[in-house]
CSV table of C-alpha atoms in Angstrom, one decimal:
chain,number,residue,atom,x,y,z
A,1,UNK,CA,35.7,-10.4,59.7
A,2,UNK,CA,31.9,-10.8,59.1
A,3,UNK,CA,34.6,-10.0,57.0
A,4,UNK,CA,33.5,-12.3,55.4
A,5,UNK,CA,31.8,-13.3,57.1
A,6,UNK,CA,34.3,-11.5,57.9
A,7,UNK,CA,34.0,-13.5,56.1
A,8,UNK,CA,30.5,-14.2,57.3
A,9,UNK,CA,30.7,-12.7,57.1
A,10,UNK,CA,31.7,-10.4,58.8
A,11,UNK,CA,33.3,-12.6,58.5
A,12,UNK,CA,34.7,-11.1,58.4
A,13,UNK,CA,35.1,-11.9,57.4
A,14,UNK,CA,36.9,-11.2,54.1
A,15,UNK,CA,38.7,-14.1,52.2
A,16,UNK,CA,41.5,-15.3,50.1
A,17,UNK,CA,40.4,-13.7,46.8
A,18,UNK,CA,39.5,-9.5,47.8
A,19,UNK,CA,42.8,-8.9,50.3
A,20,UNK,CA,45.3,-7.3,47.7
A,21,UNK,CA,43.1,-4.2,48.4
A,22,UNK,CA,45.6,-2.2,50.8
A,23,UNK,CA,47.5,-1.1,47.7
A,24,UNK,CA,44.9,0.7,46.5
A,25,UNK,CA,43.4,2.1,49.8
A,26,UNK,CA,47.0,3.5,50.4
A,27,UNK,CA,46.5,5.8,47.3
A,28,UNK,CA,43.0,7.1,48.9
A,29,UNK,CA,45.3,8.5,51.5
A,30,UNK,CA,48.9,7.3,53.7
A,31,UNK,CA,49.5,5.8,56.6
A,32,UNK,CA,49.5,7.5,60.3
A,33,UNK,CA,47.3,9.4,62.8
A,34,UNK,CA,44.4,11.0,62.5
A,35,UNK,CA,43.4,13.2,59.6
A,36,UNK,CA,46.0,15.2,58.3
A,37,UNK,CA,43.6,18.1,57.3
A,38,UNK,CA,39.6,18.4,57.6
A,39,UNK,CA,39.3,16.6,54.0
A,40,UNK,CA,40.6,13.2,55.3
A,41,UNK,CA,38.6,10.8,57.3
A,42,UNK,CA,40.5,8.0,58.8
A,43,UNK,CA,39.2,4.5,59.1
A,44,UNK,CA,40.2,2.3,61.8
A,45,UNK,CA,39.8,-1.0,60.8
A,46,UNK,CA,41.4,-5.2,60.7
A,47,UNK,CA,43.3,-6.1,58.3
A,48,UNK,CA,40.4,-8.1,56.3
A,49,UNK,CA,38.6,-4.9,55.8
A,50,UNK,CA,37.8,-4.8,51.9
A,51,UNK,CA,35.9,-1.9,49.6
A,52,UNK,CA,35.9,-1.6,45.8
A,53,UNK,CA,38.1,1.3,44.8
A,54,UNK,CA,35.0,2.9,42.9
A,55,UNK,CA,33.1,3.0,45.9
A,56,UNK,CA,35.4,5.0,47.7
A,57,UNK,CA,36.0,6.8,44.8
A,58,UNK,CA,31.9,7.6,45.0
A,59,UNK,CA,32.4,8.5,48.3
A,60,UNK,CA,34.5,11.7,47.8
A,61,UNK,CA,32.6,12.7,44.7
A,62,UNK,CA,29.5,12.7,47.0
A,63,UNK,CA,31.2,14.3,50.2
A,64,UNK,CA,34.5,16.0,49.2
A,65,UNK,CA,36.5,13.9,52.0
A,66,UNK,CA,39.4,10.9,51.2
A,67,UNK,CA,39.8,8.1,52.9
A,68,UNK,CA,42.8,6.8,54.8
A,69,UNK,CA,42.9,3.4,55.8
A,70,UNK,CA,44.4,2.1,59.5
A,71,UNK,CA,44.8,-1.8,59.9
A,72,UNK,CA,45.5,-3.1,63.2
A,73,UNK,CA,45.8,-6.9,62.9
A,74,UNK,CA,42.8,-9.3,63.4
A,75,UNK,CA,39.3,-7.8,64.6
A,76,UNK,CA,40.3,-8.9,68.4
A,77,UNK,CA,43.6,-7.1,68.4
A,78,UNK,CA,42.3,-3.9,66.8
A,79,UNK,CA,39.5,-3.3,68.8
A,80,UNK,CA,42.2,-3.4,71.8
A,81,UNK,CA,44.0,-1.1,70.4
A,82,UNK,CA,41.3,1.6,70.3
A,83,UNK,CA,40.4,1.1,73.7
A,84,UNK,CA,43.8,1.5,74.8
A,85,UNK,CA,43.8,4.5,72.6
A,86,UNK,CA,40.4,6.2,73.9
A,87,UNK,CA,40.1,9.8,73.9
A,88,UNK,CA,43.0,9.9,71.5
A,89,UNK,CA,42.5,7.8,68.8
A,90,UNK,CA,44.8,6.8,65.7
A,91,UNK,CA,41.6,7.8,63.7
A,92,UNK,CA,37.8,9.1,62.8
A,93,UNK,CA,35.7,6.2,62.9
A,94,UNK,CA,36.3,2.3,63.2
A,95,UNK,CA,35.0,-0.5,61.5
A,96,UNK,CA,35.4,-3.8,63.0
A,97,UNK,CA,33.7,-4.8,66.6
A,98,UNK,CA,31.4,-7.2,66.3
A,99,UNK,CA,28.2,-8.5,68.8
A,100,UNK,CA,31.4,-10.5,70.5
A,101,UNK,CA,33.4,-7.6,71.5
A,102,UNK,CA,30.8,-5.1,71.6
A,103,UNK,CA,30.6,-4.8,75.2
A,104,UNK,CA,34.1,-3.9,76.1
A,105,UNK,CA,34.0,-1.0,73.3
A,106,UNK,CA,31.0,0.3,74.8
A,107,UNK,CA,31.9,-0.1,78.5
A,108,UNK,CA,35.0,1.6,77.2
A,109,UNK,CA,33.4,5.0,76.1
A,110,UNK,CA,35.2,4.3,72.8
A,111,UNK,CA,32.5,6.1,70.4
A,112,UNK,CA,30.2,8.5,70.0
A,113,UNK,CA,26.8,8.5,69.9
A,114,UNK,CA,25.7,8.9,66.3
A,115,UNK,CA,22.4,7.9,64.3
A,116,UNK,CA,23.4,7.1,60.9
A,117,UNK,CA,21.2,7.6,57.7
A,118,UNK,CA,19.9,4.8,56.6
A,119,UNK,CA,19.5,2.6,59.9
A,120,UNK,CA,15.7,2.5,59.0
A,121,UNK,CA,16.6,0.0,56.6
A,122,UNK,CA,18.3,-2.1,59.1
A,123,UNK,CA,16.8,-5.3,61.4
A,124,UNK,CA,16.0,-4.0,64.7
A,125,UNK,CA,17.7,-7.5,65.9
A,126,UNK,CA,20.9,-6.1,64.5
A,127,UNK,CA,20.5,-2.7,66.2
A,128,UNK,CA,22.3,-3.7,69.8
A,129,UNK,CA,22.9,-0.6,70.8
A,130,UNK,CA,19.8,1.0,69.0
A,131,UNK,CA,18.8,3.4,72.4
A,132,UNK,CA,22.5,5.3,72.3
A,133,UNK,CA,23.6,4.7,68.7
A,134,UNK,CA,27.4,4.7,69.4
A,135,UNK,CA,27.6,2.1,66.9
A,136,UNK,CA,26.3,1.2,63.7
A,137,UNK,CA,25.2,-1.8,62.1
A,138,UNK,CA,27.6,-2.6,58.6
A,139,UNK,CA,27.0,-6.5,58.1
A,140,UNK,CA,26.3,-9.7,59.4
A,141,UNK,CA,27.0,-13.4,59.1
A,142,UNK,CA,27.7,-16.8,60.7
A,143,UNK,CA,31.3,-18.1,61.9
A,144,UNK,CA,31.3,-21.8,60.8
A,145,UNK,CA,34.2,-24.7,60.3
A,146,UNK,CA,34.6,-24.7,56.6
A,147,UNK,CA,35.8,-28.2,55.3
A,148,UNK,CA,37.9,-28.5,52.1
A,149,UNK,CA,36.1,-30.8,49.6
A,150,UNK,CA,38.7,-32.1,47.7
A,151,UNK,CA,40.8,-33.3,50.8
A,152,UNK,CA,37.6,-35.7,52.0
A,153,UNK,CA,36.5,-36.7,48.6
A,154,UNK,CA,40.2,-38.0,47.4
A,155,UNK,CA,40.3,-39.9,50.9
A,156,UNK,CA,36.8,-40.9,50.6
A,157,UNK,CA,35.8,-40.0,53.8
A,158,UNK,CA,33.2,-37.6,55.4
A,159,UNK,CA,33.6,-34.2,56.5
A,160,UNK,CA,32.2,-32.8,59.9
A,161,UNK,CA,28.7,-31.4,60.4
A,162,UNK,CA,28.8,-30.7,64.2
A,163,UNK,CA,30.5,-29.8,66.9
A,164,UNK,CA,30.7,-33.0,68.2
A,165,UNK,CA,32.1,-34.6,65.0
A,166,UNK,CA,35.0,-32.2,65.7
A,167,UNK,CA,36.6,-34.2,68.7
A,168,UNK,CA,35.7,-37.4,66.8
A,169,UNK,CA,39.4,-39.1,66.9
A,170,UNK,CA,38.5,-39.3,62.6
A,171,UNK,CA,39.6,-35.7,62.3
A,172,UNK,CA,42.4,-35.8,64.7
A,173,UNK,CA,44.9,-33.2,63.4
A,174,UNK,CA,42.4,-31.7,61.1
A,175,UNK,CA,40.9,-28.6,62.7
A,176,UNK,CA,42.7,-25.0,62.8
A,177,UNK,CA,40.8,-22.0,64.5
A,178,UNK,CA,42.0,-18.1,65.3
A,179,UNK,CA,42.8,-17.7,68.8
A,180,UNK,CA,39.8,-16.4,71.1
A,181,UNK,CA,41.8,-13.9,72.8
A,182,UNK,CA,42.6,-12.3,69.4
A,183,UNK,CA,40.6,-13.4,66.8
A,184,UNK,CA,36.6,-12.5,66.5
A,185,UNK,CA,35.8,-15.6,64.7
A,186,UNK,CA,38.0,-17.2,67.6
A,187,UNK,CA,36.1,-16.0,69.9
A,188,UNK,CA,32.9,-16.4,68.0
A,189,UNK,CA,33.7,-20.3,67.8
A,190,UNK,CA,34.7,-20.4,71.2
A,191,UNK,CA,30.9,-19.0,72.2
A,192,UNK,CA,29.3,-21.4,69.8
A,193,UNK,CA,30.7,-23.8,72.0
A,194,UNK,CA,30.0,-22.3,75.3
A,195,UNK,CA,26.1,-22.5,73.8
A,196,UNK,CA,26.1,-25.8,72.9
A,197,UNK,CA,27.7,-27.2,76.3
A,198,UNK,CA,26.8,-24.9,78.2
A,199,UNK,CA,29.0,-23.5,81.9
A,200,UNK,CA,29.6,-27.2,82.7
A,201,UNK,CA,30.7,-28.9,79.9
A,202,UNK,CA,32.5,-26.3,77.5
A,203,UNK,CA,35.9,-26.5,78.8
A,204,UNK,CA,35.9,-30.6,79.0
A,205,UNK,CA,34.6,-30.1,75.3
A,206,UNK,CA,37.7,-27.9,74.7
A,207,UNK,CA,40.1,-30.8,76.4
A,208,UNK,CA,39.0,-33.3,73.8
A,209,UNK,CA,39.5,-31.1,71.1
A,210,UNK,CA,43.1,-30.7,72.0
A,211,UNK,CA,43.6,-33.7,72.5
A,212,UNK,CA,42.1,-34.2,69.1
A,213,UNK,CA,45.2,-32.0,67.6
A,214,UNK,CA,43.4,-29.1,67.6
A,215,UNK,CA,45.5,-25.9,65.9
A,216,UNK,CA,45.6,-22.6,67.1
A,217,UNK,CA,46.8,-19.5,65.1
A,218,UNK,CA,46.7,-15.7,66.2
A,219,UNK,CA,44.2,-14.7,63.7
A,220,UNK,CA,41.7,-15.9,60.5
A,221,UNK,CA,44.1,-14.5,57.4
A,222,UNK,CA,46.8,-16.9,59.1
A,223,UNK,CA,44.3,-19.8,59.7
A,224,UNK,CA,42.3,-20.0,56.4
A,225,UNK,CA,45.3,-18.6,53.8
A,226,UNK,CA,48.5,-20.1,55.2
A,227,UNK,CA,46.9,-23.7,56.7
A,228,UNK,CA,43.9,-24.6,55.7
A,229,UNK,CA,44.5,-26.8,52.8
A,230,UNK,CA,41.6,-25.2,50.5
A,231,UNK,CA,41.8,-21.8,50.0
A,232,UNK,CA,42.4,-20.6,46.7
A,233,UNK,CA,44.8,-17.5,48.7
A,234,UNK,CA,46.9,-19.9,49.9
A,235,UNK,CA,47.0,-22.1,47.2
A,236,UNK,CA,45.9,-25.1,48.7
A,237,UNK,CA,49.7,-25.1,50.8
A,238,UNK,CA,47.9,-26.0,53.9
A,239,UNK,CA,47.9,-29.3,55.4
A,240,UNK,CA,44.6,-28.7,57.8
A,241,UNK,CA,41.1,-29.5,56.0
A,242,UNK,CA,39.0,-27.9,58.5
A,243,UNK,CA,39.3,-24.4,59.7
A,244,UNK,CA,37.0,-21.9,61.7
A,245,UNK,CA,36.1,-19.3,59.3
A,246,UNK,CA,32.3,-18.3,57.4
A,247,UNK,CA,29.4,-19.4,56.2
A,248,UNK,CA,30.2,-16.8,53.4
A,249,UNK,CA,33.7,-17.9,52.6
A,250,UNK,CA,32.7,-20.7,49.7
A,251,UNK,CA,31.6,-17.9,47.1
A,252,UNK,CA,35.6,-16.6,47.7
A,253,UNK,CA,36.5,-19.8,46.2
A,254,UNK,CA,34.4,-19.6,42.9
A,255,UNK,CA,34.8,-16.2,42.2
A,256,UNK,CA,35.5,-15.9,38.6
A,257,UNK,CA,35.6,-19.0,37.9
A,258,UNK,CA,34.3,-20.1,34.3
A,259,UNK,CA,31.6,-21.6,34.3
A,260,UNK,CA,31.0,-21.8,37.8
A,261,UNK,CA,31.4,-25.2,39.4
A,262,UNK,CA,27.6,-27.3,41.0
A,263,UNK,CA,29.5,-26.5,44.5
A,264,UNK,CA,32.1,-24.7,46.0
A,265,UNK,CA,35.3,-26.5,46.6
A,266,UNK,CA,34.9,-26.0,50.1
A,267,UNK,CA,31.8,-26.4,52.3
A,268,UNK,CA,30.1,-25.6,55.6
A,269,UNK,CA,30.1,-27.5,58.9
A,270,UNK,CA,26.3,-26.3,59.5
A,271,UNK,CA,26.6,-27.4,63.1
A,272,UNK,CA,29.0,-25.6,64.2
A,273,UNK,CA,27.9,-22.1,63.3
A,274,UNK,CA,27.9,-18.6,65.5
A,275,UNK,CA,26.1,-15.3,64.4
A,276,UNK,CA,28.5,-12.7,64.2
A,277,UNK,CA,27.7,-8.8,63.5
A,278,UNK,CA,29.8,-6.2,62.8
A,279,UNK,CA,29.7,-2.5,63.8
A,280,UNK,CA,31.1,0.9,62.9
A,281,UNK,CA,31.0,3.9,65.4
A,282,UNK,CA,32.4,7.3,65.4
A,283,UNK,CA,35.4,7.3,67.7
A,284,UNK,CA,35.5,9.9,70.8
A,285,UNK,CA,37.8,12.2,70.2
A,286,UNK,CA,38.1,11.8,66.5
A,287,UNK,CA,39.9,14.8,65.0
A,288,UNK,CA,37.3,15.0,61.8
A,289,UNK,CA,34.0,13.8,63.5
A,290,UNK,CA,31.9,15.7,60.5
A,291,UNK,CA,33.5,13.4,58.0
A,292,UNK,CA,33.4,10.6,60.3
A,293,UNK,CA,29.7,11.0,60.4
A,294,UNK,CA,29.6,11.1,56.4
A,295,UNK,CA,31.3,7.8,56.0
A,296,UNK,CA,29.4,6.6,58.4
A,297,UNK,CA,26.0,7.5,56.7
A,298,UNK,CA,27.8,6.1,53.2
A,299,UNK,CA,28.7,2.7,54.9
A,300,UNK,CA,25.1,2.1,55.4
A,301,UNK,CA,24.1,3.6,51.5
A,302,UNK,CA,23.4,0.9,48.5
A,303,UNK,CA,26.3,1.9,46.8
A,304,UNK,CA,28.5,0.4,50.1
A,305,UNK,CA,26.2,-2.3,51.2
A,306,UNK,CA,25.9,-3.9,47.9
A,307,UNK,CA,29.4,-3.8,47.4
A,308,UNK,CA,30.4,-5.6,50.3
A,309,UNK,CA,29.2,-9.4,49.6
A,310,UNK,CA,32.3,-10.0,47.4
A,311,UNK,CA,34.6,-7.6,48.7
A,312,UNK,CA,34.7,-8.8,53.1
A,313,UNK,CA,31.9,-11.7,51.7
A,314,UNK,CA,29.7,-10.5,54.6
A,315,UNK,CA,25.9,-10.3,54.3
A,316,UNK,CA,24.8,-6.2,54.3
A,317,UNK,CA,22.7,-4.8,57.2
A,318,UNK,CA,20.5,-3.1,54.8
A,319,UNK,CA,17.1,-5.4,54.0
A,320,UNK,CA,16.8,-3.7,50.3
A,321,UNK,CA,20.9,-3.9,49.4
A,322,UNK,CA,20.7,-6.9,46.5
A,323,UNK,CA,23.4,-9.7,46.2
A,324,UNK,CA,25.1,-11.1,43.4
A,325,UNK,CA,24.1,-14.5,42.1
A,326,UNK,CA,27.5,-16.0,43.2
A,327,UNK,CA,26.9,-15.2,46.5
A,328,UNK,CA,22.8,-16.3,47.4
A,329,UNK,CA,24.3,-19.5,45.2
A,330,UNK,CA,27.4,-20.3,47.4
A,331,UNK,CA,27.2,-18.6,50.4
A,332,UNK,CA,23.5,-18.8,52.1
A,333,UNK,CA,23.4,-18.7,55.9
A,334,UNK,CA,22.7,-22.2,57.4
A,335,UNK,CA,19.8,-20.5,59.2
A,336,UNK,CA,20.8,-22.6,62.7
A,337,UNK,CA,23.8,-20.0,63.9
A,338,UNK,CA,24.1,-19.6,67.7
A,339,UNK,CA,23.5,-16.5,69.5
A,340,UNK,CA,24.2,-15.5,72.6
A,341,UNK,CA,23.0,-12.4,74.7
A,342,UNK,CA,25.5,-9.5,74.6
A,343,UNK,CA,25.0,-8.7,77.9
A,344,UNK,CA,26.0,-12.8,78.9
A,345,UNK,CA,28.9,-12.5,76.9
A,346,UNK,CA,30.1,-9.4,78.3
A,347,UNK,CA,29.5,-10.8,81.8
A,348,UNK,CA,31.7,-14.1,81.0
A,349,UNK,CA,34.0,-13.3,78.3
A,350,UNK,CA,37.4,-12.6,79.8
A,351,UNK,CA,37.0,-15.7,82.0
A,352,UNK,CA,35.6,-17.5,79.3
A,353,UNK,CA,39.5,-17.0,77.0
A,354,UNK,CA,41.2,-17.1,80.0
A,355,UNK,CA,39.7,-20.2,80.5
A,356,UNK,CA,40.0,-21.0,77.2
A,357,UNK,CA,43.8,-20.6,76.4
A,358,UNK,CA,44.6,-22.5,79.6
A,359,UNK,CA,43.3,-25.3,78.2
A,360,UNK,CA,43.9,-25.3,74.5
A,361,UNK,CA,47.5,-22.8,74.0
A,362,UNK,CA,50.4,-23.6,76.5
C-alpha cells in the first residue's frame, strides 16, 4: 500500500484510521480524465493512497497547480489499468507500483523518464530503475501477517511468528490474505513464500495452507477492515486473527489514543515479512507533464515525506524526513524482510499467480 506499508508500508499500505481522506481530495479537484486545464495535475493512484489536506494545500501555494485524485482499486488492479491505458492515460502521474509490479510498468513503456528533486536524498538500494528514472522512489516498508492480540491473549494461546507456523493446523481458519493477482501485498506475501521454499516447495507450501482454511479476499482494505478481527476501521467485526498486511500497520491502531498503550493491540508475524517499495513516475502521454513533474519533485520534499508515516503508514524514501514518536514506537521494521531480485520476479511472476490461484482460489 506500502501504503502503509501500504501500509508498510507501502504498505501500503495505508490503514484503518487515515482512509476517510477521498472526501477531501475530491474538493482539491473532481473526478475524470486527465487534467481539465494546464493548472490541474492528476494523480493516478489505489484506493489506500493518503495525504494531509495541508500538504496538498502547500503544494499549490508553492506551484500554482491542484490536485485531482484517481483511485483504481487495490495497487494490483490499478497498475493494470494504466498499462491497459498506455499512451492515453486517465491522468499525469501515478503513485502506486511497487518493486513487485515494477517490471510489467516498465516493460510496458508506461512512464516517462524523469529525475526528480530530491532523489539524492534517497538509498541507492531503493533507486531500481536509477539509470532511466521512469520512476521514482516515495516509500518503503515490509508486508508482514499482523496478528490481533486480544483474540490470542483471551484464548490464551500463541500467535504465529513464521511462515511455517502459518499451516500449523493451531491456526486453521485463522489467516486472510489479498489475492496475488490483485493485491500488492498479495503478491508481496506470495514472493515471501516463493523465497523461503524456494521453485520446489512453494506451491506444496501453498496446499497446506489451504487446507489450513486459508482466506482469500480481492484486496488489503477488504482483508484487514472488513475480516480481520483487530482493526480499529473495522471495529473488530472480523472473525480472522491473522491477516497479510504491514509491519507499519500497529501505529494505525494507537493513533490518538490517550495515553498510549506499552503495545499495539495488534502485532507482527516477524517471519513472515516481504520488502515492499513503492514508486511514482510520470505517465507517457500525460496531458500536464510540467505539473506532473512538480508533484513529482514535491512527493519526494520534507513537507510530503514527513507527512506520510501516519497518513499510508509507510516509511519515507528520504534518509533525513523525521518520524513521529508513534510510529519509530509501534511500527519499526523487523529488519529480516525478504527480497527478491526485480528482474527474478519479473521473469516468474505471471506463472508464479497463475500458479498460485490454481491452488489456493477455485
Amino acid at each position: 500500500m506500502i501504503s502503509m506499508n501500504k501500509h508498510v508500508l507501502r504498505a501500503a499500505a495505508a490503514t484503518a484510521g487515515v482512509l476517510a481522506l477521498t472526501g477531501a481530495l475530491t474538493a482539491c479537484g473532481g473526478s475524470g480524465q486527465g487534467g481539465d486545464d494546464d493548472k490541474t495535475v492528476t494523480l493516478v493512484t489505489h484506493d489506500s493512497f493518503a495525504v494531509s489536506k495541508p500538504v496538498l494545500k502547500k503544494f499549490t501555494e508553492r506551484t500554482g497547480y491542484t490536485v485531482k485524485v484517481l483511485r483504481g482499486g487495490d495497487a494490483g488492479a490499478a497498475v493494470n489499468q494504466a498499462v491497459l491505458n498506455k499512451g492515453n492515460p486517465q491522468g499525469d502521474v501515478f503513485f502506486g507500483v511497487d518493486n513487485t509490479l515494477l517490471s510489467r510498468a516498465l516493460g510496458k513503456g508506461v512512464f516517462e523518464p524523469y529525475k526528480a528533486d530530491g532523489l539524492g536524498h534517497v538509498p541507492a538500494e531503493l533507486q531500481l530503475d536509477k539509470e532511466r528514472n521512469r520512476v521514482t522512489p516515495v516509500d518503503s516498508g515490509e508486508i508482514c501477517v499482523n496478528y490481533d492480540r486480544g483474540w490470542f491473549e483471551k484464548r490464551d494461546r500463541t500467535p504465529p511468528d513464521s511462515l511455517d507456523d502459518l499451516a500449523d493446523p493451531e491456526y486453521k481458519n485463522l489467516l486472510v490474505t489479498p489475492n496475488a493477482a490483485t493485491s500488492s501485498p498479495g503478491l508481496g506475501f506470495l514472493l515471501a513464500t516463493v523465497d523461503e521454499y524456494g521453485d520446489s516447495g512453494w506451491e506444496d507450501y501453498w496446499k497446506k495452507l489451504r487446507a489450513n482454511g486459508v482466506e482469500v479476499v480481492d484486496g488489503w482494505e477488504q482483508a484487514y477492515n472488513e475480516r480481520f478481527s483487530g482493526s480499529a476501521g473495522g471495529k473488530g467485526k472480523g472473525d480472522r486473527p491473522l491477516v497479510v498486511s504491514y509491519a507499519s500497520s500497529p501505529p494505525a491502531e494507537v493513533l490518538g489514543k490517550k495515553p498510549l498503550p506499552a503495545e499495539a493491540p495488534t502485532g507482527i508475524a516477524k517471519r513472515t515479512c516481504f520488502q515492499q517499495t513503492e514508486f511514482a513516475g510520470l505517465l507517457e502521454g500525460a496531458r500536464n507533464a510540467e505539473g506532473g513533474r512538480a508533484l513529482l519533485d514535491y512527493m519526494l520534499s520534507r513537507t510530503f515525506q514527513e507527512d506520510l508515516p501516519l497518513q499510508m503508514f509507510v516509511n519515507p524514501a528520504r534518509e533525513d524526513a523525521e518520524l513521529p514518536e508513534v510510529f519509530t514506537k509501534y511500527g519499526r521494521s523487523t529488519g529480516d524482510a525478504a527480497t527478491m531480485d526485480p528482474a527474478r520476479i519479473d521473469e516468474h511472476r505471471e506463472r508464479w499467480i497463475k500458479s498460485w490461484t490454481s491452488i489456493v482460489v477455485k
